[in-house]
Amino acid sequence: MSTVTPKLFDINSHLQERGVADVINYTVEKAKK
């Protein structure tokens, strides 16, 4: 269990970083148009 938890945490933080990048990209695209 203790070996699985850090991996899940890494995936979760990666998804959050990915989400932030996607929001920024989306905002930039909207600003261009």
Short mmCIF file of C-alpha atoms in Angstrom, two decimals:
data_model
loop_
_atom_site.label_atom_id
_atom_site.label_comp_id
_atom_site.label_asym_id
_atom_site.label_seq_id
_atom_site.Cartn_x
_atom_site.Cartn_y
_atom_site.Cartn_z
CA MET A 1 0.00 0.00 0.00
CA SER A 2 2.74 2.46 0.94
CA THR A 3 4.41 1.82 -2.44
CA VAL A 4 1.18 2.48 -4.35
CA THR A 5 0.24 5.75 -2.62
CA PRO A 6 3.22 7.85 -3.86
CA LYS A 7 2.57 6.63 -7.42
CA LEU A 8 -1.08 7.70 -7.23
CA PHE A 9 0.02 11.03 -5.77
CA ASP A 10 2.49 11.53 -8.65
CA ILE A 11 -0.21 10.75 -11.21
CA ASN A 12 -2.63 13.14 -9.50
CA SER A 13 -0.12 16.00 -9.37
CA HIS A 14 0.84 15.32 -13.00
CA LEU A 15 -2.82 15.54 -14.03
CA GLN A 16 -3.19 18.81 -12.12
CA GLU A 17 -0.12 20.28 -13.85
CA ARG A 18 -1.48 19.02 -17.20
CA GLY A 19 -4.84 20.64 -16.41
CA VAL A 20 -3.22 23.98 -15.59
CA ALA A 21 -1.25 23.90 -18.85
CA ASP A 22 -4.42 23.06 -20.80
CA VAL A 23 -6.30 25.96 -19.21
CA ILE A 24 -3.46 28.38 -20.04
CA ASN A 25 -3.30 27.12 -23.63
CA TYR A 26 -7.07 27.42 -23.98
CA THR A 27 -7.03 30.97 -22.60
CA VAL A 28 -4.25 32.00 -24.99
CA GLU A 29 -6.13 30.51 -27.95
CA LYS A 30 -9.30 32.39 -26.94
CA ALA A 31 -7.32 35.63 -26.58
CA LYS A 32 -5.92 35.29 -30.13
CA LYS A 33 -9.36 35.04 -31.72
#
